[in-house]
């Protein structure tokens, strides 16, 4: 979980990785959906709706309620007990900081006066009643206003993008896309103190082991002088800067692009662009290759093939009758891709390649990665998607999603625990149910499919 867009924000995503995957490899905790669902809370970047970085209203207090996850460390009593021990917890982390080379005086200075931000407990365990459809997410994230800003940024920093491209061989439009979607080009950076946020999460709640490392790394960054305390403002989960680095991601990927002795990914555009390019390169970015391809499938196509685990070469997909969205043949070749059908047989379908998987490492929500890739294409002059989204379909409520999973369990298709969060296991179970009734097995959860499960 590099960027900590934790299960919570991904829980609200239309197409997200399973919570286990999200927690294991995600990056920014909650950037993407945090910007959509809590626009006044942070703002740092991400899958979002513009909210000013300054002048925001005072943060809301903790509700004092149990978290929706049901985790024992997220009960109100456990949160209060851990909060009462917060000072001792922070003091107890000093030996770990010392092993990282942080001086005792600096540790005392950095942590002086820290208090827990308990509102984070609500944000960490929130369960939105309704999610947005993938087309609504794309409408928010990929629009002409943001694209206009992106083109200005690409022109303003052209020489830096040129240099970064020469060194890292990463598509400049992907970097500009991440910058735009994560922070609306530095206008939504977030206003929570990263040290306070990560200290809170290191000592309270259900993710203490993970956030202990983030907190200590944040302290280490300040000790080494790469950033100033006032620059480390971000999301409630600790992501900061225009392209939203978690502290551990900063430590791993940030570079001093202009040689001034500091790795400033907040206010230095050279370091920002170089560091984001370095991140993508180390995650496996393939130079000169697309992230994916919008496609059309032949009539009667078996949507059981729409599975991330069922990669095939472009040549093999072409042999199955798949073409580009404009009707042209797929480019033949050995590169493998998997088929993604975000809205099932009713909406655009895509073949996702290695570079899409790299974007997924940046944030494991499929809706996010699709937005990044598509926005990058639009910035480079590419067209909108050819096929239309099924905008007539309504989004299921959380109660309906829970019922959906419960009915799949009753019928023997779903082996997980119903939680109202639709990930790969739910889609796989739904595809199996659809196949059993002779419907297109596309894994798209609609109100009609819910009625079919109900026996109507």
Coordinates of C-alpha atoms in Angstrom, one line a residue:
X1 CA 0.0 0.0 0.0
X2 CA 2.2 2.7 -1.2
X3 CA -0.2 5.6 -1.6
X4 CA -2.7 4.6 0.9
X5 CA -5.8 5.1 -1.0
X6 CA -7.1 2.6 1.5
X7 CA -10.0 0.3 1.3
X8 CA -12.2 3.1 2.4
X9 CA -11.9 5.3 -0.5
X10 CA -11.7 2.4 -2.8
X11 CA -14.7 0.9 -1.1
X12 CA -16.7 3.7 -2.7
X13 CA -15.0 3.3 -6.1
X14 CA -17.0 1.8 -8.8
X15 CA -14.4 -0.6 -9.9
X16 CA -11.8 -1.2 -7.2
X17 CA -9.3 -3.7 -6.1
X18 CA -10.4 -6.0 -3.3
X19 CA -9.8 -4.4 0.2
X20 CA -6.9 -6.9 0.7
X21 CA -5.2 -5.8 -2.5
X22 CA -5.9 -2.1 -1.8
X23 CA -4.3 -2.4 1.6
X24 CA -1.3 -4.3 0.3
X25 CA -0.3 -2.1 -2.6
X26 CA -2.2 1.1 -2.7
X27 CA -0.6 4.4 -2.4
X28 CA -2.2 7.5 -1.3
X29 CA -4.7 6.7 1.4
X30 CA -7.9 8.0 0.2
X31 CA -6.9 10.6 -2.3
X32 CA -9.1 9.7 -5.1
X33 CA -12.4 9.4 -3.5
X34 CA -11.5 11.6 -0.6
X35 CA -11.6 14.5 -3.1
X36 CA -15.0 13.5 -4.3
X37 CA -16.7 12.6 -1.0
X38 CA -14.9 15.0 1.3
X39 CA -13.9 18.0 -0.8
X40 CA -13.6 20.3 2.1
X41 CA -11.6 18.0 4.2
X42 CA -8.3 17.7 2.6
X43 CA -7.5 18.3 -0.5
X44 CA -4.7 16.9 -1.9
X45 CA -5.2 15.6 -5.1
X46 CA -7.2 13.1 -6.4
X47 CA -9.8 11.2 -7.9
X48 CA -11.7 14.7 -7.4
X49 CA -14.0 17.5 -7.2
X50 CA -12.3 20.9 -6.9
X51 CA -12.2 22.4 -3.5
X52 CA -9.9 25.3 -2.6
X53 CA -6.7 24.3 -0.7
X54 CA -7.1 27.4 1.5
X55 CA -9.9 29.0 3.3
X56 CA -11.7 25.7 4.0
X57 CA -14.1 25.5 6.9
X58 CA -12.9 24.2 10.2
X59 CA -12.6 20.4 10.2
X60 CA -15.4 18.4 11.7
X61 CA -14.9 16.7 15.1
X62 CA -14.9 13.0 15.5
X63 CA -18.5 11.6 15.8
X64 CA -17.6 9.4 18.7
X65 CA -19.1 6.4 17.1
X66 CA -17.9 2.9 16.3
X67 CA -16.3 2.5 12.9
X68 CA -18.3 0.8 10.1
X69 CA -15.6 -1.8 9.6
X70 CA -16.4 -3.6 12.9
X71 CA -12.7 -3.9 13.7
X72 CA -12.1 -4.2 17.4
X73 CA -9.6 -1.3 17.3
X74 CA -12.3 0.9 15.6
X75 CA -14.9 0.8 18.4
X76 CA -15.5 4.1 20.1
X77 CA -14.1 2.7 23.4
X78 CA -10.9 1.5 21.8
X79 CA -10.4 4.8 20.0
X80 CA -10.8 6.7 23.3
X81 CA -8.5 4.4 25.1
X82 CA -5.8 4.7 22.4
X83 CA -6.3 8.5 22.3
X84 CA -5.7 8.7 26.0
X85 CA -2.4 6.9 25.5
X86 CA -1.4 9.0 22.5
X87 CA 1.5 10.9 24.1
X88 CA 3.0 7.7 25.5
X89 CA 2.7 6.0 22.1
X90 CA 4.5 8.8 20.3
X91 CA 7.2 8.9 22.9
X92 CA 7.6 5.2 22.6
X93 CA 8.4 5.5 18.9
X94 CA 11.5 7.5 19.6
X95 CA 13.9 4.5 19.6
X96 CA 12.7 3.5 16.1
X97 CA 13.3 7.1 14.9
X98 CA 16.8 7.0 16.4
X99 CA 17.6 3.9 14.4
X100 CA 16.8 5.9 11.3
X101 CA 19.3 8.5 12.3
X102 CA 16.9 11.1 13.7
X103 CA 18.4 13.1 16.5
X104 CA 16.5 13.1 19.9
X105 CA 16.2 16.9 19.8
X106 CA 14.8 16.9 16.3
X107 CA 12.3 14.2 17.3
X108 CA 11.2 16.2 20.3
X109 CA 10.8 19.3 18.2
X110 CA 8.9 17.6 15.4
X111 CA 6.5 15.8 17.8
X112 CA 6.1 18.7 20.4
X113 CA 2.5 19.5 21.1
X114 CA 1.1 16.7 18.9
X115 CA -2.5 15.8 19.6
X116 CA -4.5 13.1 17.8
X117 CA -6.8 14.0 15.0
X118 CA -9.7 11.7 15.8
X119 CA -11.8 12.9 12.9
X120 CA -9.6 10.6 10.8
X121 CA -11.2 7.6 12.5
X122 CA -14.5 8.6 10.8
X123 CA -12.9 9.1 7.5
X124 CA -11.0 5.8 7.7
X125 CA -14.1 3.7 8.3
X126 CA -16.7 5.6 6.4
X127 CA -19.2 3.7 4.4
X128 CA -20.9 5.9 1.7
X129 CA -24.5 4.9 1.2
X130 CA -24.3 5.5 -2.5
X131 CA -21.3 5.2 -4.8
X132 CA -20.8 7.1 -8.1
X133 CA -21.0 5.3 -11.4
X134 CA -17.8 5.1 -13.4
X135 CA -19.2 7.5 -16.0
X136 CA -19.9 10.1 -13.2
X137 CA -16.3 9.7 -11.9
X138 CA -14.9 10.2 -15.4
X139 CA -17.1 13.3 -15.9
X140 CA -15.7 14.8 -12.8
X141 CA -12.1 13.9 -13.5
X142 CA -11.8 14.2 -17.2
X143 CA -13.2 17.5 -18.4
X144 CA -12.2 20.4 -20.6
X145 CA -11.4 22.8 -17.8
X146 CA -8.9 20.4 -16.3
X147 CA -7.6 19.6 -19.8
X148 CA -7.0 23.3 -20.5
X149 CA -5.0 23.6 -17.3
X150 CA -3.1 20.5 -18.2
X151 CA -2.1 21.9 -21.6
X152 CA -0.9 25.1 -19.9
X153 CA 1.2 23.0 -17.5
X154 CA 2.7 20.9 -20.3
X155 CA 3.7 24.1 -22.2
X156 CA 5.0 26.0 -19.1
X157 CA 7.2 23.1 -18.0
X158 CA 8.0 21.8 -21.5
X159 CA 11.8 21.7 -20.9
X160 CA 11.4 19.8 -17.6
X161 CA 9.1 17.3 -19.2
X162 CA 11.6 16.9 -22.1
X163 CA 14.4 16.3 -19.6
X164 CA 12.4 13.8 -17.6
X165 CA 11.3 12.0 -20.7
X166 CA 14.9 11.7 -21.9
X167 CA 16.0 10.3 -18.5
X168 CA 13.1 8.1 -17.5
X169 CA 11.3 7.3 -20.8
X170 CA 7.9 7.9 -19.3
X171 CA 5.0 9.5 -21.3
X172 CA 4.8 13.2 -20.3
X173 CA 1.0 13.1 -20.7
X174 CA 0.7 10.4 -18.0
X175 CA 2.7 12.5 -15.6
X176 CA 0.6 15.6 -16.4
X177 CA -2.6 13.4 -16.0
X178 CA -1.6 12.2 -12.5
X179 CA -0.8 15.8 -11.5
X180 CA -4.1 17.0 -12.8
X181 CA -6.3 14.3 -11.3
X182 CA -4.5 14.1 -8.0
X183 CA -4.5 17.8 -7.2
X184 CA -6.1 19.7 -10.0
X185 CA -2.7 21.0 -10.8
X186 CA -1.6 21.9 -7.3
X187 CA -4.9 23.7 -6.3
X188 CA -6.1 20.9 -4.1
X189 CA -3.0 19.8 -2.1
X190 CA -4.6 19.1 1.3
X191 CA -4.4 21.0 4.6
X192 CA -3.9 18.3 7.2
X193 CA -0.5 18.1 8.9
X194 CA 1.1 14.9 7.6
X195 CA 3.0 14.3 10.9
X196 CA -0.1 14.7 13.0
X197 CA -2.2 12.5 10.6
X198 CA 0.3 9.7 10.4
X199 CA 1.0 9.8 14.2
X200 CA -2.7 9.5 14.8
X201 CA -3.0 6.5 12.6
X202 CA 0.2 5.0 14.0
X203 CA -1.2 5.0 17.5
X204 CA -5.0 4.7 17.0
X205 CA -7.2 2.4 14.9
X206 CA -6.8 -0.6 12.7
X207 CA -3.8 0.2 10.5
X208 CA -1.2 1.0 13.2
X209 CA 1.6 -1.2 11.8
X210 CA 1.4 0.3 8.4
X211 CA 1.1 3.9 9.5
X212 CA 3.9 3.5 12.1
X213 CA 6.3 3.3 9.1
X214 CA 4.6 6.3 7.4
X215 CA 4.9 8.4 10.6
X216 CA 8.6 7.6 11.2
X217 CA 9.4 8.2 7.5
X218 CA 7.6 11.6 7.7
X219 CA 9.8 12.5 10.7
X220 CA 12.9 11.3 8.8
X221 CA 12.0 13.5 5.8
X222 CA 11.9 16.6 8.1
X223 CA 15.0 15.6 9.9
X224 CA 16.9 15.3 6.6
X225 CA 15.7 18.7 5.4
X226 CA 14.1 17.7 2.1
X227 CA 10.9 19.5 3.0
X228 CA 9.7 22.0 5.6
X229 CA 6.9 21.2 8.0
X230 CA 4.6 23.6 6.4
X231 CA 5.1 21.9 3.0
X232 CA 3.9 18.5 4.4
X233 CA 0.2 19.2 4.3
X234 CA -2.1 16.7 2.7
X235 CA -4.8 14.1 3.0
X236 CA -6.0 12.6 6.3
X237 CA -3.9 9.5 5.4
X238 CA -0.7 11.4 4.9
X239 CA -0.4 11.8 1.1
X240 CA 1.1 15.1 0.2
X241 CA 2.3 17.2 -2.8
X242 CA 0.7 17.8 -6.2
X243 CA 1.1 14.1 -7.2
X244 CA 0.4 12.8 -3.7
X245 CA 3.3 10.9 -2.3
X246 CA 3.0 9.0 0.9
X247 CA 6.1 9.5 3.1
X248 CA 7.4 6.0 2.3
X249 CA 6.7 6.5 -1.4
X250 CA 8.7 9.8 -1.2
X251 CA 11.6 8.0 0.5
X252 CA 11.6 5.4 -2.3
X253 CA 10.9 7.4 -5.4
X254 CA 11.7 11.1 -4.8
X255 CA 14.7 12.5 -6.6
X256 CA 16.6 15.8 -6.7
X257 CA 15.9 16.7 -10.3
X258 CA 17.7 20.0 -10.4
X259 CA 20.6 19.2 -8.1
X260 CA 19.9 21.8 -5.4
X261 CA 20.4 19.2 -2.7
X262 CA 16.7 18.8 -1.8
X263 CA 14.0 16.6 -3.0
X264 CA 11.1 19.0 -3.0
X265 CA 8.1 17.4 -4.6
X266 CA 5.8 20.1 -3.3
X267 CA 7.0 23.4 -4.7
X268 CA 9.8 22.5 -7.1
X269 CA 8.3 21.5 -10.5
X270 CA 11.6 19.8 -11.6
X271 CA 11.7 17.5 -8.5
X272 CA 7.9 16.9 -8.8
X273 CA 8.0 15.8 -12.5
X274 CA 11.2 13.8 -12.2
X275 CA 10.1 12.0 -9.0
X276 CA 6.7 11.1 -10.5
X277 CA 8.4 9.8 -13.6
X278 CA 10.9 7.8 -11.5
X279 CA 8.0 6.3 -9.6
X280 CA 6.3 5.1 -12.8
X281 CA 9.6 3.9 -14.3
X282 CA 10.5 1.8 -11.2
X283 CA 7.0 0.3 -11.2
X284 CA 7.6 -1.0 -14.7
X285 CA 6.5 1.6 -17.2
X286 CA 7.1 0.5 -20.8
X287 CA 8.3 3.3 -23.0
X288 CA 6.3 3.9 -26.2
X289 CA 3.5 1.6 -25.3
X290 CA -0.1 2.6 -24.7
X291 CA -1.9 2.0 -21.4
X292 CA -4.8 0.3 -23.1
X293 CA -7.1 0.3 -26.0
X294 CA -10.9 0.8 -26.3
X295 CA -12.3 -2.1 -28.2
X296 CA -15.5 -3.6 -29.6
X297 CA -16.4 -7.2 -29.1
X298 CA -18.3 -9.5 -31.5
X299 CA -22.0 -10.3 -31.0
X300 CA -22.4 -13.1 -28.4
X301 CA -19.0 -12.5 -26.9
X302 CA -18.3 -14.6 -23.8
X303 CA -17.8 -12.0 -21.1
X304 CA -16.3 -14.7 -18.8
X305 CA -13.1 -13.7 -20.6
X306 CA -13.3 -10.2 -19.0
X307 CA -11.1 -11.2 -16.1
X308 CA -7.8 -9.6 -14.9
X309 CA -6.4 -13.1 -14.6
X310 CA -7.1 -14.0 -18.2
X311 CA -4.5 -12.1 -20.1
X312 CA -3.9 -12.9 -23.8
X313 CA -1.8 -11.5 -26.5
X314 CA -3.2 -8.9 -28.8
X315 CA -3.0 -11.5 -31.6
X316 CA -5.1 -13.9 -29.6
X317 CA -7.7 -11.2 -28.8
X318 CA -7.9 -10.4 -32.5
X319 CA -8.5 -14.0 -33.3
X320 CA -11.5 -13.9 -31.0
X321 CA -13.1 -11.2 -33.2
X322 CA -12.1 -8.1 -31.1
X323 CA -11.3 -4.9 -32.9
X324 CA -10.5 -1.4 -32.0
X325 CA -13.4 0.8 -31.1
X326 CA -13.3 2.5 -34.5
X327 CA -13.6 -0.9 -36.2
X328 CA -10.0 -1.1 -37.2
X329 CA -8.0 -4.3 -36.6
X330 CA -6.0 -4.6 -33.4
X331 CA -2.3 -4.2 -33.8
X332 CA -0.9 -7.7 -33.8
X333 CA 1.8 -8.6 -31.3
X334 CA 3.0 -10.6 -28.3
X335 CA 2.1 -8.0 -25.7
X336 CA -0.5 -9.4 -23.2
X337 CA -3.6 -7.5 -22.1
X338 CA -6.7 -8.3 -20.2
X339 CA -10.3 -7.3 -21.0
X340 CA -12.0 -4.8 -18.7
X341 CA -15.7 -4.2 -19.0
X342 CA -16.5 -1.5 -16.4
X343 CA -20.2 -1.3 -17.4
X344 CA -20.5 -4.8 -18.8
X345 CA -21.9 -5.4 -22.2
X346 CA -23.7 -2.0 -22.1
X347 CA -20.7 0.3 -22.1
X348 CA -17.2 0.8 -23.5
X349 CA -14.8 -2.2 -23.2
X350 CA -11.0 -2.1 -23.0
X351 CA -7.9 -4.2 -23.4
X352 CA -5.6 -3.2 -20.6
X353 CA -1.8 -3.5 -21.0
X354 CA 1.3 -3.4 -18.8
X355 CA 1.2 0.4 -18.4
X356 CA -2.3 0.2 -17.1
X357 CA -1.1 -2.2 -14.5
X358 CA 1.6 0.4 -13.6
X359 CA -1.1 3.0 -13.1
X360 CA -2.9 0.5 -10.9
X361 CA 0.2 0.3 -8.7
X362 CA -0.1 4.1 -8.2
X363 CA -3.7 3.6 -7.1
X364 CA -5.3 0.2 -7.3
X365 CA -8.8 1.5 -8.1
X366 CA -9.7 0.6 -11.7
X367 CA -11.9 3.7 -12.1
X368 CA -8.9 5.9 -11.1
X369 CA -6.5 4.1 -13.5
X370 CA -9.0 4.4 -16.3
X371 CA -9.4 8.1 -15.7
X372 CA -5.6 8.6 -15.6
X373 CA -5.1 6.8 -18.9
X374 CA -8.0 8.5 -20.6
X375 CA -7.1 12.0 -19.4
X376 CA -3.5 11.4 -20.6
X377 CA -4.9 10.6 -24.1
X378 CA -7.1 13.7 -24.1
X379 CA -4.1 15.8 -23.1
X380 CA -2.2 14.4 -26.1
X381 CA -5.1 15.2 -28.5
X382 CA -6.9 11.9 -28.4
X383 CA -10.7 11.6 -28.8
X384 CA -13.4 10.8 -26.3
X385 CA -14.4 7.2 -25.9
X386 CA -16.3 5.9 -28.9
X387 CA -18.9 3.8 -27.2
X388 CA -21.4 5.3 -24.8
X389 CA -21.9 4.6 -21.1
X390 CA -25.3 3.2 -19.9
X391 CA -26.3 6.4 -18.2
X392 CA -29.8 5.2 -17.7
X393 CA -28.6 2.6 -15.1
X394 CA -29.0 3.8 -11.5
X395 CA -26.3 3.2 -8.9
X396 CA -27.2 0.6 -6.2
X397 CA -27.4 1.8 -2.6
X398 CA -25.2 0.1 0.0
X399 CA -28.2 -1.8 1.3
X400 CA -28.8 -3.1 -2.2
X401 CA -25.2 -4.0 -2.6
X402 CA -25.2 -6.0 0.6
X403 CA -28.4 -7.7 -0.5
X404 CA -26.8 -8.5 -3.8
X405 CA -23.9 -10.3 -2.2
X406 CA -26.1 -12.0 0.3
X407 CA -28.3 -13.4 -2.5
X408 CA -25.2 -14.6 -4.3
X409 CA -24.1 -16.4 -1.2
X410 CA -27.4 -18.0 -0.8
X411 CA -27.3 -19.3 -4.4
X412 CA -23.7 -20.6 -3.8
X413 CA -21.9 -18.2 -6.2
X414 CA -20.2 -15.9 -3.6
X415 CA -17.7 -17.3 -1.1
X416 CA -16.8 -14.0 0.6
X417 CA -18.3 -12.1 3.5
X418 CA -21.0 -9.6 2.3
X419 CA -19.8 -6.1 3.0
X420 CA -21.5 -3.9 0.3
X421 CA -18.1 -3.4 -1.5
X422 CA -18.0 -4.8 -5.0
X423 CA -14.6 -6.1 -5.9
X424 CA -13.2 -8.9 -8.1
X425 CA -14.8 -11.7 -6.1
X426 CA -18.3 -10.2 -6.3
X427 CA -17.9 -9.6 -10.1
X428 CA -16.7 -13.2 -10.6
X429 CA -19.7 -14.5 -8.6
X430 CA -22.1 -12.3 -10.5
X431 CA -20.7 -13.5 -13.9
X432 CA -21.2 -17.1 -12.8
X433 CA -24.8 -16.3 -11.8
X434 CA -25.4 -14.5 -15.1
X435 CA -24.0 -17.5 -17.1
X436 CA -26.4 -19.8 -15.2
X437 CA -29.4 -17.9 -16.3
X438 CA -28.3 -17.3 -19.9
X439 CA -27.5 -13.6 -19.5
X440 CA -24.3 -11.9 -20.8
X441 CA -21.8 -12.9 -18.1
X442 CA -20.4 -9.3 -17.9
X443 CA -20.3 -8.9 -14.1
X444 CA -22.2 -5.6 -14.2
X445 CA -24.4 -5.2 -11.1
X446 CA -27.7 -3.6 -12.2
X447 CA -31.1 -3.2 -10.5
X448 CA -32.3 -5.7 -13.1
X449 CA -29.8 -8.3 -12.0
X450 CA -30.7 -7.7 -8.4
X451 CA -34.4 -8.4 -9.3
X452 CA -33.3 -11.6 -11.1
X453 CA -31.4 -12.7 -7.9
X454 CA -34.6 -12.0 -6.0
X455 CA -36.4 -14.3 -8.3
X456 CA -38.6 -11.7 -9.9

